[in-house]
């Protein structure tokens, strides 16, 4: 049996939204789901117990960072990433491709792979489909992402086509490198930039490999929301219904709603943890900047009725504002716990609405009350 | 009945060490005890739940910092410091004197009090015995410390005498200002620098006020250990046996042992939390610098048999080293929890030895195995 399987619970009748369960060697989790990001073998400031308690069933960790530090040998020696970081839920690892391509002048790409300078000590490193798979095998993640290029926006058709074709050749090499892996499932990533013909060609090529899951890459990279939604809706229909679908790098409520509405099951983003460290709280009506003077004398919680550690225990806006201004790390922790819980709860309510057949009403209701800032 | 009372459980027969219980409006705690420091209404990186879980019965918070930010009005409005920071155990607040005197050129001292510039926004501030008491009343701490000068080392006799006499005049003003306070106990602080005659004079003056507890200030300020021990042993004998005795600013195992051996009940220090943030772990055999290469492949816990969150859950030296090198705040949290637990456990074992009549053996055994660095 495949390491990763998807079970459909209910599909919405008027949109593409669907509720399901994904089964992995480290447990099953309900979908749609948001994956907190633990870049360096830790979700910044949060313990594995706390992640479990707020309802996370799967987290994402970054191959690029762990490849450079502490290195794959050490994590392998520790018994894999789950044991190293004490997380017994599921783990998805990215391939390192995104970070390496982001290095700009510091990297050189060939058909073989990418040579680059470590951002930590300047040493020369090499990452390729085979190396990325080797690292992800050492990490022992449940879901392994293919090594690809996330095409920047804007990119002309010639560039996007050449990049997508190389990504596909790399995917075949990833598949071959993972042939002997047990207990891990390789997800292919559909690229193609903002071009329908390239998306169509690549979706056909990727799905022909019959992998345990598929991601849509290269969206939410700076393009207008309408264009994102157009390419997303076009691409997702090209993916099989019996496999998980993952939209990479998306974590704001409006984009999550859009993704779910079109049939996406999995999401990840540093957004909730990063904005927490910048003193921002996510709520059902929009974001709160905790440093603002309006919270000075506010002895109520971030959001009434919220079940997160922070709100449930009565930590007030006034106290959190004080901690943020005083640069106390407990403030970042309280906000991180709140934001991660908020997104888990947001996904749970979307899922409940799909199952109850009320997803469209949920969507409208949320959009009516949520203020983007 | 007084807000703060001391109950003697057992006195060691060969040393001055004693085991007791201190009762406060926010619970009782065993002595000798170490108080974690929560400068800005939070023990850096640690939740109140975690403090309770590792065995802290009382914490210290700083009047100077809270006076400047968020200010006493806000804490009063929040219902006091206990409610503001969600700590339902006992709280001791210092007077702010130590921090103000440390400002050097930025402060001006008169008989009335101290005028100084805020380190946060440069605004002009004034702190005096009366203002310090007003702030500590607003904070609602269980134990209120008198406003004094901690005499620097070295200081000549003329300076030390004048300073000690002024501290005594300030103490009387503190006592008068606290006359109407309920549920709070004022501790007097014996100063006198390194001069026996001044210590004797001041101890007599301070204890004549019959306060609920007494502190010994102005030690561990840079003087040799032998001189500290000499002045400590001389001074502590001048304090009544039926009141708590508090040695300020001491938190390393060897100094704690010395203090307890001479009959001290209470200690505080930023040491365990500060060194944790510098990547250092405290153990029964000395300190570990977690960044050191020796820990790279060490997949064992900081200290075998340790009951702290970090060790009990199996977080390894290799993982903590990775987190410290990657500057991940979860590493600081794991080390802070370990160090605070270590000191609580250290005090518990000293207390158990006193009660069992084996304190001298405990002392020798610890000194034989502990390596100062």
XYZ file of C-alpha atoms in Angstrom:
746
model
C 0.000 0.000 0.000
C 1.167 3.515 -0.802
C 2.611 5.548 2.052
C 0.191 8.396 1.387
C -3.481 7.897 0.517
C -6.423 10.228 0.127
C -9.931 9.457 1.314
C -12.791 11.657 0.113
C -15.440 12.402 2.737
C -17.649 14.856 0.889
C -17.508 17.099 -2.135
C -19.333 20.421 -2.144
C -22.119 20.552 -4.740
C -21.727 24.094 -6.005
C -17.960 24.641 -5.770
C -14.864 22.466 -6.096
C -14.412 22.337 -2.321
C -13.964 18.921 -0.766
C -13.482 17.436 2.690
C -11.283 14.383 3.107
C -8.676 12.579 5.161
C -5.036 12.008 4.239
C -3.397 8.912 5.692
C 0.362 8.863 6.337
C 2.771 6.601 8.241
C 2.637 9.208 11.049
C -1.098 9.413 11.387
C -4.082 10.708 9.466
C -5.302 14.270 9.301
C -8.495 15.911 8.035
C -8.450 18.066 4.908
C -8.485 20.831 3.890
C -5.516 21.460 6.162
C -3.001 24.181 6.825
C 0.567 23.058 7.613
C 2.589 25.204 10.049
C 6.155 25.744 8.826
C 9.064 24.466 10.901
C 11.950 25.647 8.760
C 14.881 24.631 10.946
C 13.375 21.548 12.642
C 11.205 23.718 14.895
C 8.074 25.795 14.364
C 9.486 29.066 15.673
C 8.814 29.443 19.398
C 6.298 26.604 19.675
C 6.728 23.162 21.217
C 5.573 19.943 19.519
C 3.100 19.491 22.410
C 1.600 22.868 21.665
C 1.370 22.093 17.938
C -0.476 18.904 18.726
C -2.734 20.668 21.187
C -3.787 23.351 18.719
C -4.717 20.659 16.218
C -1.834 20.456 13.743
C -1.623 16.978 12.190
C 1.181 17.748 9.751
C 3.949 20.321 9.604
C 6.325 21.395 6.850
C 10.084 21.541 7.188
C 12.709 22.883 4.790
C 15.261 20.698 3.084
C 17.507 23.625 2.100
C 17.948 24.805 5.681
C 18.390 21.349 7.211
C 20.782 20.347 4.397
C 23.054 23.255 5.380
C 22.521 22.957 9.146
C 22.685 20.578 10.933
C 23.192 18.467 7.782
C 21.495 15.245 6.704
C 24.027 12.917 8.340
C 23.240 14.281 11.790
C 19.472 14.016 11.326
C 19.836 10.477 9.929
C 22.024 9.571 12.900
C 19.349 10.975 15.260
C 16.827 8.586 13.697
C 15.207 11.036 11.279
C 13.537 14.400 11.603
C 10.544 13.150 13.622
C 12.796 11.894 16.398
C 15.287 14.747 16.121
C 12.615 17.400 16.716
C 10.196 15.260 18.777
C 7.262 15.559 16.417
C 5.337 12.317 15.973
C 2.753 13.696 13.547
C 3.221 13.807 9.791
C 5.957 15.875 8.140
C 6.164 17.229 4.611
C 9.531 18.464 3.398
C 10.048 20.759 0.469
C 12.888 20.077 -1.968
C 15.168 23.052 -1.401
C 14.614 24.191 -4.978
C 12.668 27.305 -4.041
C 15.378 28.564 -1.661
C 18.227 27.774 -4.038
C 16.595 29.598 -6.958
C 15.964 32.562 -4.630
C 19.707 32.967 -4.092
C 20.062 34.890 -7.375
C 23.701 35.617 -8.167
C 24.842 33.198 -5.485
C 23.727 30.115 -7.436
C 24.384 28.541 -10.847
C 21.800 26.223 -12.409
C 22.619 23.489 -14.935
C 20.695 20.486 -16.180
C 22.452 18.466 -13.504
C 21.377 20.670 -10.591
C 22.219 23.820 -8.668
C 25.585 24.933 -7.308
C 25.351 27.649 -4.672
C 26.998 29.312 -1.713
C 25.706 28.540 1.764
C 24.115 31.633 3.342
C 25.603 30.477 6.654
C 29.315 30.062 5.968
C 29.743 30.812 2.248
C 30.848 27.233 1.484
C 30.092 25.758 -1.951
C 27.117 23.365 -2.052
C 25.341 21.304 -4.672
C 21.685 20.362 -4.780
C 20.035 18.291 -7.521
C 17.023 16.011 -7.848
C 19.136 13.095 -6.578
C 20.714 15.043 -3.699
C 17.373 16.524 -2.645
C 15.843 13.021 -2.566
C 18.819 11.707 -0.610
C 18.410 14.486 1.961
C 14.654 13.966 2.231
C 15.212 10.225 2.688
C 17.606 10.987 5.532
C 15.035 13.357 7.049
C 12.429 10.605 6.759
C 9.528 12.957 5.980
C 6.191 11.349 5.153
C 5.661 13.530 2.096
C 8.637 14.333 -0.132
C 8.419 17.184 -2.614
C 10.021 17.024 -6.061
C 13.001 19.258 -6.856
C 11.750 21.968 -9.195
C 11.944 25.587 -10.182
C 9.192 27.880 -8.929
C 8.931 30.198 -11.954
C 9.040 33.853 -10.909
C 6.355 36.344 -11.931
C 6.432 37.789 -14.497
C 8.246 35.345 -16.829
C 7.946 35.176 -20.613
C 6.625 32.077 -22.367
C 10.036 30.964 -23.624
C 11.531 31.029 -20.131
C 8.482 29.402 -18.549
C 8.431 26.621 -21.135
C 12.122 25.776 -20.795
C 11.880 25.869 -17.012
C 8.775 23.677 -16.897
C 10.350 21.105 -19.221
C 13.466 20.954 -17.062
C 11.322 20.634 -13.938
C 9.617 17.665 -15.601
C 12.974 15.991 -16.437
C 13.987 16.606 -12.831
C 10.728 15.061 -11.601
C 11.475 11.832 -13.473
C 14.904 11.763 -11.824
C 13.257 12.357 -8.422
C 10.840 9.506 -9.050
C 13.707 7.176 -9.971
C 15.731 8.238 -6.936
C 12.762 7.522 -4.651
C 12.048 4.070 -6.153
C 13.594 2.294 -3.152
C 12.116 4.572 -0.459
C 9.716 3.040 2.033
C 7.151 4.889 4.096
C 7.555 8.082 2.081
C 5.414 9.455 -0.739
C 6.739 11.710 -3.517
C 4.501 14.569 -4.624
C 4.956 16.014 -8.110
C 4.635 19.770 -8.640
C 2.811 21.221 -11.604
C 4.549 24.353 -12.875
C 3.968 26.273 -16.094
C 3.856 29.846 -14.843
C 0.798 31.847 -15.852
C 0.411 30.029 -19.212
C -2.516 27.670 -19.670
C -0.818 25.646 -22.414
C 2.200 24.982 -20.194
C -0.005 24.145 -17.189
C -1.991 21.702 -19.332
C 1.106 20.053 -20.768
C 2.790 19.796 -17.373
C -0.280 18.544 -15.513
C -0.581 15.724 -18.062
C 3.105 14.822 -17.745
C 3.154 14.929 -13.947
C -0.041 12.982 -13.383
C 1.057 10.362 -15.906
C 3.677 9.338 -13.335
C 0.886 8.258 -10.954
C 2.432 9.737 -7.839
C 0.683 9.671 -4.427
C -0.077 13.397 -4.551
C 0.249 16.579 -6.589
C 1.093 20.164 -5.836
C 0.434 23.335 -7.771
C 3.559 25.480 -7.650
C 4.378 28.917 -8.957
C 1.214 30.645 -7.748
C 0.886 33.407 -5.150
C 4.277 34.726 -6.316
C 3.218 38.318 -6.875
C 0.555 37.977 -9.592
C -2.909 39.585 -9.184
C -5.448 37.559 -7.198
C -7.679 37.196 -10.274
C -4.861 35.706 -12.334
C -3.921 33.374 -9.473
C -7.519 32.200 -9.249
C -7.789 31.732 -13.016
C -4.641 29.603 -13.291
C -5.492 27.738 -10.111
C -9.006 26.811 -11.205
C -7.729 25.794 -14.620
C -4.927 23.640 -13.235
C -6.722 21.933 -10.381
C -9.255 20.419 -12.788
C -6.411 18.646 -14.530
C -5.502 16.769 -11.332
C -7.052 13.402 -10.426
C -9.758 13.414 -7.757
C -8.362 10.449 -5.857
C -5.076 12.121 -4.851
C -4.241 14.982 -2.446
C -3.843 18.427 -3.986
C -1.455 20.901 -2.412
C -1.225 24.634 -3.137
C 2.231 25.767 -2.074
C 3.019 28.905 -0.110
C -0.493 30.102 0.665
C -1.605 31.048 4.185
C -3.836 34.121 4.310
C -7.543 33.499 4.962
C -8.783 34.899 1.642
C -6.305 32.847 -0.416
C -7.046 29.744 1.648
C -10.739 30.199 0.955
C -10.037 30.600 -2.753
C -7.868 27.499 -2.759
C -10.409 25.377 -0.894
C -13.218 26.606 -3.139
C -11.325 25.240 -6.115
C -10.636 21.877 -4.525
C -7.248 22.250 -2.819
C -6.594 20.006 0.216
C -3.261 21.202 1.614
C -1.594 24.550 2.204
C 1.517 25.892 3.899
C 2.904 29.339 4.598
C 5.165 31.146 7.057
C 2.555 33.900 7.223
C 0.869 33.130 10.586
C 4.165 32.582 12.435
C 6.031 35.435 10.745
C 3.365 38.065 11.373
C 3.100 36.849 14.981
C 6.777 37.696 15.398
C 5.977 41.116 13.959
C 3.323 41.596 16.644
C 0.256 40.856 14.527
C -2.796 38.792 15.513
C -5.110 37.137 13.012
C -8.863 37.278 13.709
C -12.131 36.476 11.982
C -12.563 40.142 11.149
C -9.008 40.922 10.045
C -5.566 41.533 11.470
C -4.702 43.376 14.679
C -1.417 45.247 15.062
C -0.821 44.654 18.751
C 1.544 47.611 19.170
C -1.192 50.058 18.282
C -2.282 52.446 21.045
C -5.902 51.314 20.705
C -4.990 48.137 22.634
C -3.284 49.959 25.535
C -6.206 49.749 27.961
C -7.952 46.804 26.350
C -8.213 44.130 29.026
C -10.096 41.694 26.780
C -8.605 38.787 24.855
C -7.579 38.932 21.185
C -10.849 37.350 20.078
C -13.796 36.507 22.299
C -14.683 32.800 22.116
C -11.343 31.775 20.590
C -10.193 28.394 21.917
C -6.443 28.999 21.581
C -4.081 28.820 24.547
C -3.706 32.601 24.632
C -7.378 33.550 24.536
C -8.629 30.545 26.507
C -6.343 31.461 29.404
C -7.366 35.090 29.321
C -4.153 36.782 28.209
C -5.294 40.289 27.367
C -4.571 42.602 24.472
C -3.090 45.089 26.958
C -0.664 42.461 28.288
C 0.294 41.208 24.835
C 0.824 44.790 23.655
C 3.122 45.336 26.634
C 5.107 42.183 25.817
C 5.427 43.095 22.140
C 6.610 46.628 22.922
C 9.054 45.287 25.522
C 10.314 42.781 22.915
C 9.573 39.890 25.254
C 9.617 36.525 23.470
C 6.640 35.290 25.479
C 4.583 37.831 23.496
C 5.658 36.252 20.210
C 4.830 32.861 21.626
C 1.322 33.925 22.689
C 0.695 35.438 19.231
C 2.164 32.459 17.372
C -0.065 30.070 19.325
C -3.074 32.247 18.590
C -2.392 32.622 14.856
C -1.655 28.919 14.320
C -4.788 27.969 16.216
C -6.782 30.515 14.240
C -5.764 28.936 10.933
C -6.391 25.388 12.196
C -9.820 26.484 13.376
C -10.417 28.313 10.102
C -9.715 25.090 8.189
C -11.856 23.027 10.620
C -14.830 25.341 10.081
C -14.401 25.272 6.306
C -14.340 21.495 6.455
C -17.415 21.366 8.683
C -19.226 23.659 6.266
C -18.310 21.435 3.313
C -19.609 18.382 5.159
C -22.765 20.238 6.214
C -23.329 21.416 2.642
C -23.050 25.076 3.644
C -19.665 26.008 2.215
C -20.939 28.757 -0.071
C -22.745 30.434 2.807
C -19.571 30.152 4.935
C -17.576 31.739 2.129
C -19.962 34.665 1.763
C -20.266 35.174 5.488
C -16.521 35.250 5.976
C -15.952 37.644 3.088
C -18.617 39.979 4.486
C -16.891 40.251 7.863
C -13.222 40.019 6.987
C -11.232 43.183 6.355
C -8.073 42.774 4.342
C -5.300 45.104 5.405
C -2.207 38.706 60.910
C 0.825 39.760 58.922
C 0.709 39.214 55.163
C 4.012 37.344 55.260
C 4.969 34.836 57.941
C 7.832 32.419 58.377
C 7.470 28.918 59.772
C 10.614 27.037 60.798
C 10.593 23.327 59.955
C 14.103 22.326 60.928
C 17.436 23.942 61.657
C 20.666 22.165 60.735
C 22.754 21.292 63.786
C 26.252 22.018 62.485
C 25.622 24.970 60.133
C 23.206 27.889 60.001
C 21.099 26.171 57.323
C 17.371 25.977 57.946
C 14.298 24.577 56.231
C 11.008 26.407 56.523
C 7.834 27.578 54.857
C 6.904 31.139 53.964
C 3.201 31.957 53.899
C 1.889 34.709 51.617
C -1.536 35.845 50.402
C -0.750 33.974 47.163
C 0.197 30.659 48.672
C 2.962 29.140 50.734
C 6.320 27.949 49.485
C 9.114 25.880 51.014
C 12.441 27.473 51.884
C 15.260 27.775 51.047
C 13.899 28.926 47.707
C 15.196 30.423 44.494
C 12.980 33.026 42.814
C 13.040 33.188 38.990
C 13.197 36.759 37.715
C 10.375 38.125 35.580
C 11.702 41.612 34.914
C 9.021 42.917 32.564
C 5.995 40.971 33.883
C 7.225 37.754 32.249
C 9.997 35.287 33.029
C 11.690 35.477 29.644
C 10.317 32.827 27.287
C 8.468 30.818 29.935
C 4.731 30.602 30.593
C 3.205 30.835 34.081
C 2.007 27.223 33.645
C 5.573 26.119 33.020
C 6.838 28.064 36.047
C 4.261 26.351 38.224
C 5.069 22.968 36.720
C 8.794 23.258 37.409
C 8.042 24.079 41.033
C 8.368 27.857 41.358
C 6.216 29.161 44.225
C 7.357 32.771 44.016
C 8.866 34.956 41.311
C 10.535 38.361 41.365
C 9.540 41.266 39.178
C 11.182 44.653 38.728
C 9.578 47.905 39.792
C 11.929 50.057 37.718
C 11.013 48.348 34.445
C 7.288 48.154 35.113
C 7.238 51.770 36.362
C 8.593 52.865 32.968
C 6.619 50.367 30.888
C 3.683 49.692 30.908
C 3.381 52.019 33.935
C 1.679 51.493 37.290
C -1.699 52.885 36.200
C -2.092 50.209 33.553
C -1.143 47.367 35.901
C -3.466 48.734 38.591
C -6.259 48.981 36.027
C -5.582 45.331 35.015
C -6.153 44.290 38.643
C -2.510 44.090 39.704
C 0.545 42.257 38.466
C -0.750 38.765 39.313
C -3.745 39.195 37.023
C -1.865 41.188 34.382
C 0.717 38.445 33.857
C -1.460 35.465 34.855
C 0.692 34.312 37.747
C -1.298 33.224 40.792
C 1.706 32.313 42.938
C 3.557 34.772 45.150
C 5.400 37.790 43.742
C 8.239 39.799 45.244
C 8.991 43.166 43.682
C 12.243 45.021 44.120
C 12.179 48.774 44.696
C 13.796 50.089 41.528
C 16.656 51.548 43.569
C 19.258 49.159 42.192
C 18.441 49.986 38.565
C 18.266 53.738 39.158
C 21.627 53.828 40.926
C 23.099 51.781 38.057
C 22.228 54.572 35.598
C 25.378 56.518 36.533
C 25.452 59.932 34.862
C 21.818 59.588 33.829
C 20.524 59.970 37.395
C 20.732 62.531 40.201
C 20.238 61.472 43.818
C 19.027 63.750 46.598
C 17.622 63.082 50.059
C 14.171 63.221 48.509
C 14.847 60.535 45.892
C 16.290 59.927 42.430
C 15.676 61.864 39.239
C 16.675 59.996 36.102
C 16.175 59.592 32.385
C 14.126 56.650 31.126
C 16.301 54.211 29.168
C 13.311 53.693 26.854
C 12.371 57.178 25.674
C 14.740 59.518 27.530
C 11.895 61.171 29.448
C 12.568 62.558 32.957
C 11.375 60.354 35.818
C 11.414 60.491 39.601
C 11.599 57.589 42.019
C 11.664 57.910 45.822
C 10.697 55.784 48.804
C 7.120 57.055 48.505
C 6.888 56.623 44.727
C 8.435 53.148 44.881
C 5.891 52.111 47.512
C 3.056 53.616 45.452
C 4.182 51.631 42.415
C 4.559 48.410 44.395
C 1.097 48.908 45.880
C -0.287 49.256 42.359
C 1.567 46.103 41.318
C 0.088 44.321 44.349
C 3.142 42.181 45.012
C 3.076 40.005 48.116
C 6.540 41.083 49.218
C 7.554 44.701 48.753
C 11.223 45.669 48.947
C 12.407 48.902 50.534
C 13.905 51.648 48.347
C 17.645 51.691 49.050
C 21.085 52.111 47.616
C 23.053 48.961 46.874
C 26.537 50.235 47.744
C 29.027 49.451 44.968
C 32.275 47.592 45.618
C 34.745 48.944 46.482
C 33.414 51.916 48.483
C 35.236 53.797 51.254
C 33.871 53.925 54.795
C 32.717 57.531 54.550
C 30.655 56.825 51.427
C 29.283 53.554 52.810
C 28.275 55.173 56.103
C 26.481 58.106 54.495
C 24.735 55.800 52.033
C 23.636 53.358 54.729
C 22.270 56.147 56.904
C 20.288 57.541 53.990
C 18.996 54.063 53.147
C 17.792 53.827 56.754
C 15.986 57.181 56.545
C 14.428 55.976 53.294
C 13.361 52.728 54.963
C 11.416 54.642 57.617
C 9.684 56.572 54.846
C 8.890 53.273 53.067
C 7.459 51.848 56.282
C 5.249 54.945 56.746
C 4.117 54.829 53.114
C 3.124 51.166 53.493
C 1.185 51.692 56.740
C -2.160 51.449 54.950
C -1.243 48.566 52.622
C -3.158 45.323 53.003
C -2.001 41.902 51.905
C 1.547 43.090 51.282
C 4.627 42.758 53.470
C 7.545 45.231 53.423
C 11.038 43.753 53.710
C 13.869 45.943 55.010
C 17.309 45.667 53.436
C 20.465 45.672 55.539
C 23.252 47.570 53.773
C 26.617 48.709 55.142
C 28.967 47.619 52.386
C 31.905 45.506 53.501
C 32.149 47.193 56.927
C 31.175 45.205 60.016
C 30.427 48.282 62.104
C 28.010 49.614 59.479
C 26.377 46.192 59.037
C 25.922 45.923 62.821
C 24.478 49.420 63.124
C 22.161 48.970 60.181
C 20.969 45.491 61.167
C 19.991 46.883 64.570
C 18.143 49.830 63.016
C 16.330 47.764 60.384
C 15.227 44.967 62.703
C 14.033 47.497 65.296
C 11.249 48.320 62.831
C 9.875 44.771 63.221
C 9.155 44.218 59.560
C 7.833 40.876 58.185
C 11.188 40.005 56.599
C 14.752 41.146 56.021
C 17.142 41.141 53.122
C 20.888 41.408 52.981
C 21.832 43.751 50.162
C 25.139 44.887 48.717
C 26.756 41.450 48.546
C 27.857 39.531 45.446
C 28.675 42.875 43.803
C 32.205 41.992 42.722
C 33.934 41.332 46.056
C 35.946 38.117 46.612
C 33.920 35.082 47.688
C 35.690 34.951 51.068
C 34.780 38.564 51.847
C 31.189 37.914 50.764
C 30.997 34.931 53.061
C 32.547 36.830 55.966
C 30.126 39.760 55.759
C 27.208 37.422 55.081
C 27.874 35.209 58.088
C 28.418 38.249 60.288
C 25.230 39.980 59.140
C 22.855 37.034 59.075
C 23.432 36.400 62.780
C 22.108 39.868 63.520
C 18.727 39.011 61.972
C 15.868 37.497 63.996
C 15.238 33.764 63.549
C 11.466 34.126 63.222
C 11.531 36.147 59.990
C 12.482 35.276 56.389
C 16.006 36.170 55.305
C 16.675 37.091 51.707
C 20.090 37.369 50.006
C 19.634 39.553 46.937
C 21.069 38.857 43.489
C 22.557 35.415 44.085
C 21.851 32.469 41.757
C 24.927 30.310 41.094
C 25.013 26.938 42.865
C 28.141 27.618 44.914
C 26.831 30.981 46.173
C 23.411 29.484 46.889
C 25.067 26.772 48.962
C 27.065 29.363 50.857
C 23.950 31.406 51.487
C 21.907 28.463 52.687
C 24.746 27.268 54.910
C 24.614 30.602 56.721
C 20.855 30.547 57.155
C 19.458 32.392 54.128
C 15.927 31.443 53.016
C 15.380 33.335 49.759
C 17.454 34.111 46.665
C 16.930 35.643 43.231
C 19.108 36.116 40.175
C 18.805 36.499 36.399
C 21.677 34.014 36.062
C 19.772 30.816 35.092
C 17.571 32.574 32.525
C 20.308 34.834 31.137
C 22.853 32.059 30.592
C 20.111 29.952 28.988
C 19.680 32.680 26.404
C 23.428 32.542 25.870
C 23.165 28.815 25.141
C 24.370 27.497 28.489
C 22.951 24.603 30.489
C 23.397 24.196 34.259
C 24.119 20.694 35.576
C 25.154 18.995 38.812
C 28.721 18.814 37.559
C 29.022 22.300 36.085
C 27.952 24.307 33.064
C 27.643 23.116 29.481
C 28.172 25.463 26.548
C 25.694 23.956 24.118
C 27.335 25.470 21.029
C 30.490 23.476 21.624
C 31.371 20.858 19.001
C 31.510 18.140 21.670
C 27.698 18.075 21.673
C 27.323 17.739 17.887
C 26.696 13.995 17.839
C 25.482 13.682 21.414
C 22.008 12.204 21.244
C 21.578 12.072 25.024
C 19.753 14.612 27.182
C 21.439 17.483 29.035
C 21.509 15.517 32.274
C 20.436 11.908 32.746
C 17.683 11.570 35.352
C 16.766 15.253 35.272
C 13.016 15.760 35.688
C 12.736 19.004 33.705
C 10.508 19.338 30.640
C 13.486 19.304 28.303
C 15.259 16.230 29.672
C 12.100 14.344 30.641
C 10.841 14.568 27.064
C 14.141 13.462 25.614
C 15.291 16.620 23.807
C 18.910 15.852 23.008
C 22.093 17.861 23.308
C 22.537 17.509 19.520
C 19.089 18.999 18.875
C 19.523 21.811 21.410
C 22.954 22.607 19.943
C 21.338 22.830 16.496
C 18.622 25.172 17.797
C 21.137 27.398 19.594
C 23.374 27.654 16.520
C 20.355 28.345 14.306
C 19.259 31.041 16.809
C 15.880 29.385 17.214
C 13.962 30.677 20.244
C 12.702 27.201 21.083
C 16.301 26.375 22.029
C 16.378 29.218 24.545
C 13.054 28.029 25.896
C 14.297 24.430 26.355
C 17.432 25.701 28.133
C 15.515 28.191 30.294
C 13.122 25.464 31.422
C 16.055 23.200 32.213
C 18.039 25.807 34.157
C 15.071 27.005 36.185
C 14.118 23.435 37.018
C 17.720 22.671 37.939
C 17.782 25.475 40.502
C 14.384 24.533 41.931
C 15.571 20.953 42.261
C 18.869 22.129 43.729
C 16.970 24.027 46.441
C 14.597 21.083 47.037
C 17.523 18.734 47.597
C 19.242 21.168 49.948
C 16.013 21.447 51.895
C 15.570 17.690 52.018
C 19.139 17.338 53.282
C 18.529 19.918 56.022
C 15.393 18.076 57.121
C 17.212 14.706 56.977
C 20.113 16.117 58.998
C 22.581 15.496 56.155
C 23.199 19.026 54.903
C 26.957 19.008 55.560
C 27.367 15.781 53.587
C 25.277 17.252 50.753
C 27.476 20.331 50.758
C 30.697 18.325 50.575
C 29.349 15.974 47.956
C 28.224 18.814 45.716
C 31.515 20.665 46.044
C 33.416 17.500 45.147
C 31.529 17.046 41.865
C 30.857 20.592 40.750
C 33.284 22.332 38.431
C 33.177 26.100 38.418
C 33.941 27.648 35.073
